Amino acid sequence: MQGTSTPNRAQGVSAHRSGDTLEGWGGIISAHLDDWAAELDCTPEDVLGAVDSAGIDPITDTAKNKGQGKDRDRPTDPALRCLALTIDDAQTLKNVLSQ
C-alpha cells in the first residue's frame, strides 16, 4: 500500500494542463508568481492586484507569514514567490485580468 506522501507523478497521475506554464492537481493550481503572470499575459503586479481586487484568498502565498514561530524572510521575488489557487479562483483571476 502506498502512503499519502507519494507524489502524484510517482503514482502515475496525469496532470491537468491548464496552459503552457501551469498545471492543476486535485482542483488546485500552484505556480510561481512569474508563471501566473506569463500564463495570463500580464505582470506579477497585475496578478497580485487582481487577486486583491477580486477578494481571492489564495490557498497558499509563500510571501505571507505562516504565523508560527519567529518571523522569517518569506520570498517576495516573483521568480520565487508561489501562489496556489482553486481552479474556480484561477478562473476568477483570469476573468478579472481580461476586463
PDB file of N, CA, C and O in Angstrom, residues 3-51:
ATOM      1  N   GLY A   3       1.806   5.163   0.682  1.00  0.00           N
ATOM      2  CA  GLY A   3       1.430   6.211   1.615  1.00  0.00           C
ATOM      3  C   GLY A   3       0.915   7.439   0.889  1.00  0.00           C
ATOM      4  O   GLY A   3       1.098   7.602  -0.306  1.00  0.00           O
ATOM      5  N   THR A   4       0.277   8.313   1.642  1.00  0.00           N
ATOM      6  CA  THR A   4      -0.284   9.514   1.035  1.00  0.00           C
ATOM      7  C   THR A   4       0.791  10.529   0.658  1.00  0.00           C
ATOM      8  O   THR A   4       0.514  11.477  -0.049  1.00  0.00           O
ATOM      9  N   SER A   5       2.001  10.330   1.128  1.00  0.00           N
ATOM     10  CA  SER A   5       3.064  11.277   0.808  1.00  0.00           C
ATOM     11  C   SER A   5       3.717  10.988  -0.540  1.00  0.00           C
ATOM     12  O   SER A   5       4.573  11.728  -0.974  1.00  0.00           O
ATOM     13  N   THR A   6       3.308   9.915  -1.216  1.00  0.00           N
ATOM     14  CA  THR A   6       3.863   9.597  -2.521  1.00  0.00           C
ATOM     15  C   THR A   6       3.385  10.648  -3.521  1.00  0.00           C
ATOM     16  O   THR A   6       2.177  10.859  -3.657  1.00  0.00           O
ATOM     17  N   PRO A   7       4.301  11.328  -4.207  1.00  0.00           N
ATOM     18  CA  PRO A   7       3.903  12.376  -5.157  1.00  0.00           C
ATOM     19  C   PRO A   7       2.970  11.833  -6.246  1.00  0.00           C
ATOM     20  O   PRO A   7       3.074  10.669  -6.645  1.00  0.00           O
ATOM     21  N   ASN A   8       2.071  12.701  -6.708  1.00  0.00           N
ATOM     22  CA  ASN A   8       1.110  12.304  -7.741  1.00  0.00           C
ATOM     23  C   ASN A   8       1.792  11.726  -8.967  1.00  0.00           C
ATOM     24  O   ASN A   8       1.352  10.732  -9.519  1.00  0.00           O
ATOM     25  N   ARG A   9       2.858  12.366  -9.427  1.00  0.00           N
ATOM     26  CA  ARG A   9       3.530  11.891 -10.633  1.00  0.00           C
ATOM     27  C   ARG A   9       4.113  10.498 -10.432  1.00  0.00           C
ATOM     28  O   ARG A   9       4.103   9.691 -11.344  1.00  0.00           O
ATOM     29  N   ALA A  10       4.605  10.219  -9.238  1.00  0.00           N
ATOM     30  CA  ALA A  10       5.153   8.891  -8.949  1.00  0.00           C
ATOM     31  C   ALA A  10       4.049   7.836  -8.946  1.00  0.00           C
ATOM     32  O   ALA A  10       4.305   6.665  -9.186  1.00  0.00           O
ATOM     33  N   GLN A  11       2.825   8.254  -8.661  1.00  0.00           N
ATOM     34  CA  GLN A  11       1.691   7.337  -8.662  1.00  0.00           C
ATOM     35  C   GLN A  11       1.094   7.178 -10.060  1.00  0.00           C
ATOM     36  O   GLN A  11       0.120   6.466 -10.242  1.00  0.00           O
ATOM     37  N   GLY A  12       1.665   7.892 -11.039  1.00  0.00           N
ATOM     38  CA  GLY A  12       1.165   7.797 -12.401  1.00  0.00           C
ATOM     39  C   GLY A  12      -0.055   8.646 -12.671  1.00  0.00           C
ATOM     40  O   GLY A  12      -0.754   8.453 -13.659  1.00  0.00           O
ATOM     41  N   VAL A  13      -0.344   9.633 -11.803  1.00  0.00           N
ATOM     42  CA  VAL A  13      -1.485  10.513 -12.010  1.00  0.00           C
ATOM     43  C   VAL A  13      -1.098  11.569 -13.039  1.00  0.00           C
ATOM     44  O   VAL A  13      -0.071  12.228 -12.906  1.00  0.00           O
ATOM     45  N   SER A  14      -1.906  11.706 -14.055  1.00  0.00           N
ATOM     46  CA  SER A  14      -1.620  12.698 -15.094  1.00  0.00           C
ATOM     47  C   SER A  14      -2.020  14.082 -14.621  1.00  0.00           C
ATOM     48  O   SER A  14      -3.025  14.251 -13.935  1.00  0.00           O
ATOM     49  N   ALA A  15      -1.240  15.053 -15.028  1.00  0.00           N
ATOM     50  CA  ALA A  15      -1.547  16.442 -14.692  1.00  0.00           C
ATOM     51  C   ALA A  15      -2.684  16.946 -15.562  1.00  0.00           C
ATOM     52  O   ALA A  15      -2.828  16.548 -16.703  1.00  0.00           O
ATOM     53  N   HIS A  16      -3.505  17.826 -14.996  1.00  0.00           N
ATOM     54  CA  HIS A  16      -4.498  18.542 -15.776  1.00  0.00           C
ATOM     55  C   HIS A  16      -3.792  19.776 -16.313  1.00  0.00           C
ATOM     56  O   HIS A  16      -3.309  20.606 -15.545  1.00  0.00           O
ATOM     57  N   ARG A  17      -3.670  19.897 -17.605  1.00  0.00           N
ATOM     58  CA  ARG A  17      -2.961  21.033 -18.187  1.00  0.00           C
ATOM     59  C   ARG A  17      -3.919  22.199 -18.337  1.00  0.00           C
ATOM     60  O   ARG A  17      -4.949  22.080 -18.977  1.00  0.00           O
ATOM     61  N   SER A  18      -3.584  23.326 -17.742  1.00  0.00           N
ATOM     62  CA  SER A  18      -4.435  24.498 -17.863  1.00  0.00           C
ATOM     63  C   SER A  18      -3.821  25.530 -18.788  1.00  0.00           C
ATOM     64  O   SER A  18      -4.412  26.555 -19.044  1.00  0.00           O
ATOM     65  N   GLY A  19      -2.640  25.291 -19.264  1.00  0.00           N
ATOM     66  CA  GLY A  19      -1.973  26.241 -20.136  1.00  0.00           C
ATOM     67  C   GLY A  19      -0.548  25.799 -20.373  1.00  0.00           C
ATOM     68  O   GLY A  19      -0.178  24.669 -20.058  1.00  0.00           O
ATOM     69  N   ASP A  20       0.254  26.672 -20.910  1.00  0.00           N
ATOM     70  CA  ASP A  20       1.627  26.318 -21.224  1.00  0.00           C
ATOM     71  C   ASP A  20       2.512  26.190 -19.991  1.00  0.00           C
ATOM     72  O   ASP A  20       3.441  25.407 -19.974  1.00  0.00           O
ATOM     73  N   THR A  21       2.225  26.973 -18.945  1.00  0.00           N
ATOM     74  CA  THR A  21       3.130  27.001 -17.800  1.00  0.00           C
ATOM     75  C   THR A  21       2.501  26.532 -16.490  1.00  0.00           C
ATOM     76  O   THR A  21       3.212  26.355 -15.521  1.00  0.00           O
ATOM     77  N   LEU A  22       1.197  26.350 -16.445  1.00  0.00           N
ATOM     78  CA  LEU A  22       0.534  25.998 -15.195  1.00  0.00           C
ATOM     79  C   LEU A  22      -0.057  24.602 -15.276  1.00  0.00           C
ATOM     80  O   LEU A  22      -0.561  24.192 -16.309  1.00  0.00           O
ATOM     81  N   GLU A  23       0.001  23.888 -14.157  1.00  0.00           N
ATOM     82  CA  GLU A  23      -0.621  22.577 -14.042  1.00  0.00           C
ATOM     83  C   GLU A  23      -1.538  22.573 -12.834  1.00  0.00           C
ATOM     84  O   GLU A  23      -1.230  23.179 -11.816  1.00  0.00           O
ATOM     85  N   GLY A  24      -2.654  21.890 -12.960  1.00  0.00           N
ATOM     86  CA  GLY A  24      -3.570  21.743 -11.847  1.00  0.00           C
ATOM     87  C   GLY A  24      -3.584  20.313 -11.361  1.00  0.00           C
ATOM     88  O   GLY A  24      -3.540  19.387 -12.160  1.00  0.00           O
ATOM     89  N   TRP A  25      -3.619  20.146 -10.049  1.00  0.00           N
ATOM     90  CA  TRP A  25      -3.693  18.818  -9.420  1.00  0.00           C
ATOM     91  C   TRP A  25      -4.805  18.863  -8.394  1.00  0.00           C
ATOM     92  O   TRP A  25      -4.794  19.719  -7.512  1.00  0.00           O
ATOM     93  N   GLY A  26      -5.740  17.972  -8.497  1.00  0.00           N
ATOM     94  CA  GLY A  26      -6.790  17.868  -7.482  1.00  0.00           C
ATOM     95  C   GLY A  26      -7.577  19.143  -7.288  1.00  0.00           C
ATOM     96  O   GLY A  26      -7.995  19.449  -6.184  1.00  0.00           O
ATOM     97  N   GLY A  27      -7.764  19.910  -8.351  1.00  0.00           N
ATOM     98  CA  GLY A  27      -8.545  21.142  -8.261  1.00  0.00           C
ATOM     99  C   GLY A  27      -7.757  22.343  -7.785  1.00  0.00           C
ATOM    100  O   GLY A  27      -8.330  23.410  -7.565  1.00  0.00           O
ATOM    101  N   ILE A  28      -6.444  22.206  -7.616  1.00  0.00           N
ATOM    102  CA  ILE A  28      -5.588  23.288  -7.150  1.00  0.00           C
ATOM    103  C   ILE A  28      -4.524  23.578  -8.208  1.00  0.00           C
ATOM    104  O   ILE A  28      -3.918  22.657  -8.747  1.00  0.00           O
ATOM    105  N   ILE A  29      -4.323  24.858  -8.489  1.00  0.00           N
ATOM    106  CA  ILE A  29      -3.248  25.268  -9.388  1.00  0.00           C
ATOM    107  C   ILE A  29      -2.236  26.037  -8.554  1.00  0.00           C
ATOM    108  O   ILE A  29      -2.578  27.011  -7.893  1.00  0.00           O
ATOM    109  N   SER A  30      -1.002  25.585  -8.580  1.00  0.00           N
ATOM    110  CA  SER A  30       0.076  26.212  -7.819  1.00  0.00           C
ATOM    111  C   SER A  30       1.221  26.506  -8.771  1.00  0.00           C
ATOM    112  O   SER A  30       1.627  25.638  -9.544  1.00  0.00           O
ATOM    113  N   ALA A  31       1.711  27.743  -8.720  1.00  0.00           N
ATOM    114  CA  ALA A  31       2.801  28.124  -9.614  1.00  0.00           C
ATOM    115  C   ALA A  31       3.518  29.343  -9.053  1.00  0.00           C
ATOM    116  O   ALA A  31       2.995  30.058  -8.191  1.00  0.00           O
ATOM    117  N   HIS A  32       4.723  29.563  -9.564  1.00  0.00           N
ATOM    118  CA  HIS A  32       5.436  30.784  -9.228  1.00  0.00           C
ATOM    119  C   HIS A  32       4.651  31.975  -9.765  1.00  0.00           C
ATOM    120  O   HIS A  32       3.975  31.874 -10.804  1.00  0.00           O
ATOM    121  N   LEU A  33       4.744  33.092  -9.086  1.00  0.00           N
ATOM    122  CA  LEU A  33       4.054  34.314  -9.498  1.00  0.00           C
ATOM    123  C   LEU A  33       4.432  34.702 -10.931  1.00  0.00           C
ATOM    124  O   LEU A  33       3.575  35.107 -11.717  1.00  0.00           O
ATOM    125  N   ASP A  34       5.698  34.549 -11.292  1.00  0.00           N
ATOM    126  CA  ASP A  34       6.127  34.829 -12.672  1.00  0.00           C
ATOM    127  C   ASP A  34       5.376  33.956 -13.672  1.00  0.00           C
ATOM    128  O   ASP A  34       5.016  34.419 -14.758  1.00  0.00           O
ATOM    129  N   ASP A  35       5.142  32.692 -13.328  1.00  0.00           N
ATOM    130  CA  ASP A  35       4.436  31.788 -14.233  1.00  0.00           C
ATOM    131  C   ASP A  35       2.959  32.155 -14.366  1.00  0.00           C
ATOM    132  O   ASP A  35       2.384  32.070 -15.448  1.00  0.00           O
ATOM    133  N   TRP A  36       2.342  32.566 -13.248  1.00  0.00           N
ATOM    134  CA  TRP A  36       0.959  33.061 -13.328  1.00  0.00           C
ATOM    135  C   TRP A  36       0.894  34.237 -14.294  1.00  0.00           C
ATOM    136  O   TRP A  36       0.007  34.302 -15.148  1.00  0.00           O
ATOM    137  N   ALA A  37       1.830  35.180 -14.136  1.00  0.00           N
ATOM    138  CA  ALA A  37       1.839  36.368 -14.993  1.00  0.00           C
ATOM    139  C   ALA A  37       2.060  36.001 -16.455  1.00  0.00           C
ATOM    140  O   ALA A  37       1.388  36.529 -17.347  1.00  0.00           O
ATOM    141  N   ALA A  38       2.976  35.086 -16.717  1.00  0.00           N
ATOM    142  CA  ALA A  38       3.241  34.661 -18.095  1.00  0.00           C
ATOM    143  C   ALA A  38       2.006  34.000 -18.701  1.00  0.00           C
ATOM    144  O   ALA A  38       1.651  34.266 -19.855  1.00  0.00           O
ATOM    145  N   GLU A  39       1.346  33.148 -17.939  1.00  0.00           N
ATOM    146  CA  GLU A  39       0.153  32.450 -18.427  1.00  0.00           C
ATOM    147  C   GLU A  39      -0.979  33.423 -18.718  1.00  0.00           C
ATOM    148  O   GLU A  39      -1.739  33.239 -19.668  1.00  0.00           O
ATOM    149  N   LEU A  40      -1.097  34.466 -17.896  1.00  0.00           N
ATOM    150  CA  LEU A  40      -2.190  35.419 -18.020  1.00  0.00           C
ATOM    151  C   LEU A  40      -1.800  36.659 -18.834  1.00  0.00           C
ATOM    152  O   LEU A  40      -2.582  37.596 -18.937  1.00  0.00           O
ATOM    153  N   ASP A  41      -0.587  36.647 -19.385  1.00  0.00           N
ATOM    154  CA  ASP A  41      -0.088  37.715 -20.251  1.00  0.00           C
ATOM    155  C   ASP A  41      -0.174  39.088 -19.580  1.00  0.00           C
ATOM    156  O   ASP A  41      -0.784  40.026 -20.094  1.00  0.00           O
ATOM    157  N   CYS A  42       0.431  39.155 -18.390  1.00  0.00           N
ATOM    158  CA  CYS A  42       0.440  40.398 -17.625  1.00  0.00           C
ATOM    159  C   CYS A  42       1.684  40.412 -16.740  1.00  0.00           C
ATOM    160  O   CYS A  42       2.544  39.557 -16.872  1.00  0.00           O
ATOM    161  N   THR A  43       1.764  41.364 -15.845  1.00  0.00           N
ATOM    162  CA  THR A  43       2.893  41.446 -14.927  1.00  0.00           C
ATOM    163  C   THR A  43       2.532  40.779 -13.597  1.00  0.00           C
ATOM    164  O   THR A  43       1.341  40.620 -13.282  1.00  0.00           O
ATOM    165  N   PRO A  44       3.545  40.421 -12.812  1.00  0.00           N
ATOM    166  CA  PRO A  44       3.255  39.881 -11.473  1.00  0.00           C
ATOM    167  C   PRO A  44       2.436  40.863 -10.622  1.00  0.00           C
ATOM    168  O   PRO A  44       1.553  40.442  -9.872  1.00  0.00           O
ATOM    169  N   GLU A  45       2.709  42.152 -10.787  1.00  0.00           N
ATOM    170  CA  GLU A  45       1.955  43.163 -10.034  1.00  0.00           C
ATOM    171  C   GLU A  45       0.480  43.152 -10.439  1.00  0.00           C
ATOM    172  O   GLU A  45      -0.402  43.345  -9.599  1.00  0.00           O
ATOM    173  N   ASP A  46       0.212  42.932 -11.747  1.00  0.00           N
ATOM    174  CA  ASP A  46      -1.175  42.834 -12.208  1.00  0.00           C
ATOM    175  C   ASP A  46      -1.881  41.644 -11.557  1.00  0.00           C
ATOM    176  O   ASP A  46      -3.048  41.745 -11.163  1.00  0.00           O
ATOM    177  N   VAL A  47      -1.186  40.518 -11.454  1.00  0.00           N
ATOM    178  CA  VAL A  47      -1.769  39.326 -10.834  1.00  0.00           C
ATOM    179  C   VAL A  47      -2.127  39.623  -9.382  1.00  0.00           C
ATOM    180  O   VAL A  47      -3.249  39.356  -8.941  1.00  0.00           O
ATOM    181  N   LEU A  48      -1.195  40.197  -8.640  1.00  0.00           N
ATOM    182  CA  LEU A  48      -1.449  40.485  -7.222  1.00  0.00           C
ATOM    183  C   LEU A  48      -2.572  41.505  -7.057  1.00  0.00           C
ATOM    184  O   LEU A  48      -3.408  41.367  -6.159  1.00  0.00           O
ATOM    185  N   GLY A  49      -2.612  42.509  -7.923  1.00  0.00           N
ATOM    186  CA  GLY A  49      -3.684  43.498  -7.876  1.00  0.00           C
ATOM    187  C   GLY A  49      -5.041  42.871  -8.147  1.00  0.00           C
ATOM    188  O   GLY A  49      -6.028  43.194  -7.479  1.00  0.00           O
ATOM    189  N   ALA A  50      -5.096  41.955  -9.111  1.00  0.00           N
ATOM    190  CA  ALA A  50      -6.353  41.277  -9.442  1.00  0.00           C
ATOM    191  C   ALA A  50      -6.791  40.347  -8.315  1.00  0.00           C
ATOM    192  O   ALA A  50      -7.984  40.244  -8.020  1.00  0.00           O
ATOM    193  N   VAL A  51      -5.842  39.666  -7.682  1.00  0.00           N
ATOM    194  CA  VAL A  51      -6.156  38.808  -6.540  1.00  0.00           C
ATOM    195  C   VAL A  51      -6.797  39.655  -5.440  1.00  0.00           C
ATOM    196  O   VAL A  51      -7.833  39.287  -4.880  1.00  0.00           O
TER     197      VAL A  51
END
